GROMACS .gro file of C-alpha atoms in nm:
model
  120
    1MET     CA    1   6.508   8.185   5.284
    2LYS     CA    2   6.747   8.362   5.546
    3LYS     CA    3   6.792   8.311   5.948
    4LEU     CA    4   6.604   7.967   5.951
    5ASN     CA    5   6.803   7.803   6.148
    6SER     CA    6   6.723   8.076   6.449
    7PHE     CA    7   6.372   7.868   6.493
    8GLU     CA    8   6.592   7.540   6.512
    9LYS     CA    9   6.635   7.379   6.824
   10PHE     CA   10   6.865   7.098   6.933
   11ASP     CA   11   6.738   6.935   7.207
   12LEU     CA   12   7.095   6.845   7.379
   13GLU     CA   13   6.951   6.700   7.684
   14ASN     CA   14   6.740   6.440   7.535
   15PHE     CA   15   7.085   6.372   7.291
   16LEU     CA   16   7.310   6.280   7.589
   17LYS     CA   17   7.061   6.105   7.838
   18GLU     CA   18   7.175   5.760   7.715
   19LYS     CA   19   7.541   5.818   7.628
   20THR     CA   20   7.842   5.804   7.819
   21LEU     CA   21   8.106   6.079   7.804
   22LEU     CA   22   8.503   6.068   7.804
   23VAL     CA   23   8.651   6.434   7.805
   24MET     CA   24   8.982   6.344   7.621
   25ASN     CA   25   9.175   6.704   7.635
   26SER     CA   26   9.134   7.032   7.708
   27SER     CA   27   9.285   7.387   7.558
   28VAL     CA   28   9.257   7.750   7.601
   29LEU     CA   29   8.986   7.878   7.335
   30THR     CA   30   9.062   8.232   7.220
   31ASP     CA   31   8.866   8.436   7.021
   32TYR     CA   32   8.920   8.416   6.590
   33ASP     CA   33   8.924   8.781   6.551
   34SER     CA   34   9.142   8.925   6.805
   35GLY     CA   35   9.351   8.615   6.963
   36LYS     CA   36   9.242   8.682   7.352
   37GLU     CA   37   9.194   8.364   7.559
   38ILE     CA   38   8.827   8.363   7.631
   39GLY     CA   39   8.765   8.049   7.823
   40SER     CA   40   8.840   7.670   7.728
   41LYS     CA   41   8.782   7.399   7.489
   42TYR     CA   42   8.727   7.056   7.592
   43ARG     CA   43   8.715   6.744   7.296
   44PHE     CA   44   8.461   6.455   7.414
   45LEU     CA   45   8.481   6.100   7.280
   46ILE     CA   46   8.057   5.958   7.296
   47TRP     CA   47   8.192   5.620   7.454
   48GLN     CA   48   7.884   5.449   7.470
   49ASP     CA   49   7.591   5.536   7.291
   50ASN     CA   50   7.237   5.349   7.428
   51THR     CA   51   7.012   5.589   7.243
   52THR     CA   52   6.759   5.455   7.027
   53TYR     CA   53   6.676   5.715   6.729
   54VAL     CA   54   6.395   5.807   6.563
   55ASN     CA   55   6.472   5.542   6.247
   56GLY     CA   56   6.507   5.260   6.504
   57GLU     CA   57   6.843   5.223   6.470
   58LYS     CA   58   7.039   5.186   6.795
   59GLY     CA   59   7.403   5.311   6.945
   60ILE     CA   60   7.482   5.479   6.571
   61ASN     CA   61   7.707   5.711   6.738
   62GLY     CA   62   7.924   5.561   6.949
   63GLY     CA   63   8.295   5.653   6.879
   64GLU     CA   64   8.214   5.998   6.739
   65SER     CA   65   8.385   6.294   6.938
   66PHE     CA   66   8.266   6.674   6.945
   67ASN     CA   67   8.416   7.009   7.099
   68VAL     CA   68   8.238   7.161   7.418
   69LYS     CA   69   8.324   7.561   7.440
   70VAL     CA   70   8.315   7.724   7.838
   71LEU     CA   71   8.335   8.080   7.805
   72ASP     CA   72   8.536   8.258   8.110
   73LYS     CA   73   8.649   7.971   8.262
   74ALA     CA   74   9.039   7.842   8.231
   75PRO     CA   75   9.029   7.511   8.094
   76LYS     CA   76   9.073   7.194   8.345
   77GLU     CA   77   9.389   6.959   8.330
   78ILE     CA   78   9.271   6.630   8.148
   79LYS     CA   79   9.518   6.380   8.224
   80LYS     CA   80   9.397   6.089   8.055
   81PRO     CA   81   9.078   5.981   7.885
   82THR     CA   82   8.780   6.085   8.199
   83PRO     CA   83   8.399   6.051   8.248
   84ALA     CA   84   8.268   6.376   8.263
   85LYS     CA   85   7.933   6.594   8.219
   86ILE     CA   86   7.833   6.896   8.042
   87ILE     CA   87   7.681   7.161   8.255
   88SER     CA   88   7.392   7.349   8.110
   89GLY     CA   89   7.520   7.297   7.769
   90ILE     CA   90   7.315   7.472   7.440
   91GLY     CA   91   7.367   7.279   7.092
   92LYS     CA   92   7.386   7.412   6.775
   93LEU     CA   93   7.343   7.197   6.415
   94TYR     CA   94   7.529   7.298   6.142
   95GLY     CA   95   7.713   7.164   5.779
   96ASP     CA   96   7.533   7.165   5.460
   97TYR     CA   97   7.346   6.823   5.616
   98ARG     CA   98   7.340   6.925   5.974
   99SER     CA   99   7.529   6.693   6.076
  100GLU     CA  100   7.784   6.916   6.282
  101LEU     CA  101   7.758   6.978   6.641
  102SER     CA  102   7.856   7.315   6.830
  103ILE     CA  103   7.804   7.289   7.206
  104THR     CA  104   7.833   7.584   7.431
  105ALA     CA  105   7.830   7.514   7.830
  106LYS     CA  106   7.830   7.683   8.184
  107ASP     CA  107   8.107   7.437   8.265
  108ILE     CA  108   8.208   7.034   8.242
  109VAL     CA  109   8.200   6.845   8.588
  110LEU     CA  110   8.471   6.536   8.581
  111ILE     CA  111   8.341   6.199   8.702
  112ASN     CA  112   8.604   5.984   8.945
  113SER     CA  113   8.608   5.608   8.910
  114ASP     CA  114   8.342   5.628   9.224
  115ASN     CA  115   8.062   5.787   8.995
  116LYS     CA  116   8.115   6.038   9.148
  117GLU     CA  117   8.169   6.435   9.088
  118VAL     CA  118   8.529   6.595   9.095
  119ASN     CA  119   8.498   6.905   9.252
  120GLU     CA  120   8.826   7.130   9.159
   0.00000   0.00000   0.00000
């Protein structure tokens, strides 16, 4: 059967709900075919995972990392690992075992030490 993954929806909001995320770095996102700059790419780390998963295991994704793509926006400067939130993200699973996560978001927001969003 073809295109079955078109009917699979990954609940990114629920997946991220009980996690603390750190954004580690940023870079320019380029189109693979044309080489043109199309946005920014951020590397995130799941610093803390308090999620209880379907099989009853807890916190199994702590220490895992993933990329977030933000189209049409220049990368924010990341000087050190910084707490951050993903704004209006859409997650898609891929890979042979559906164990890889691809996220495209409207933006990311950095969070300061007082747990307040940093406006740029």
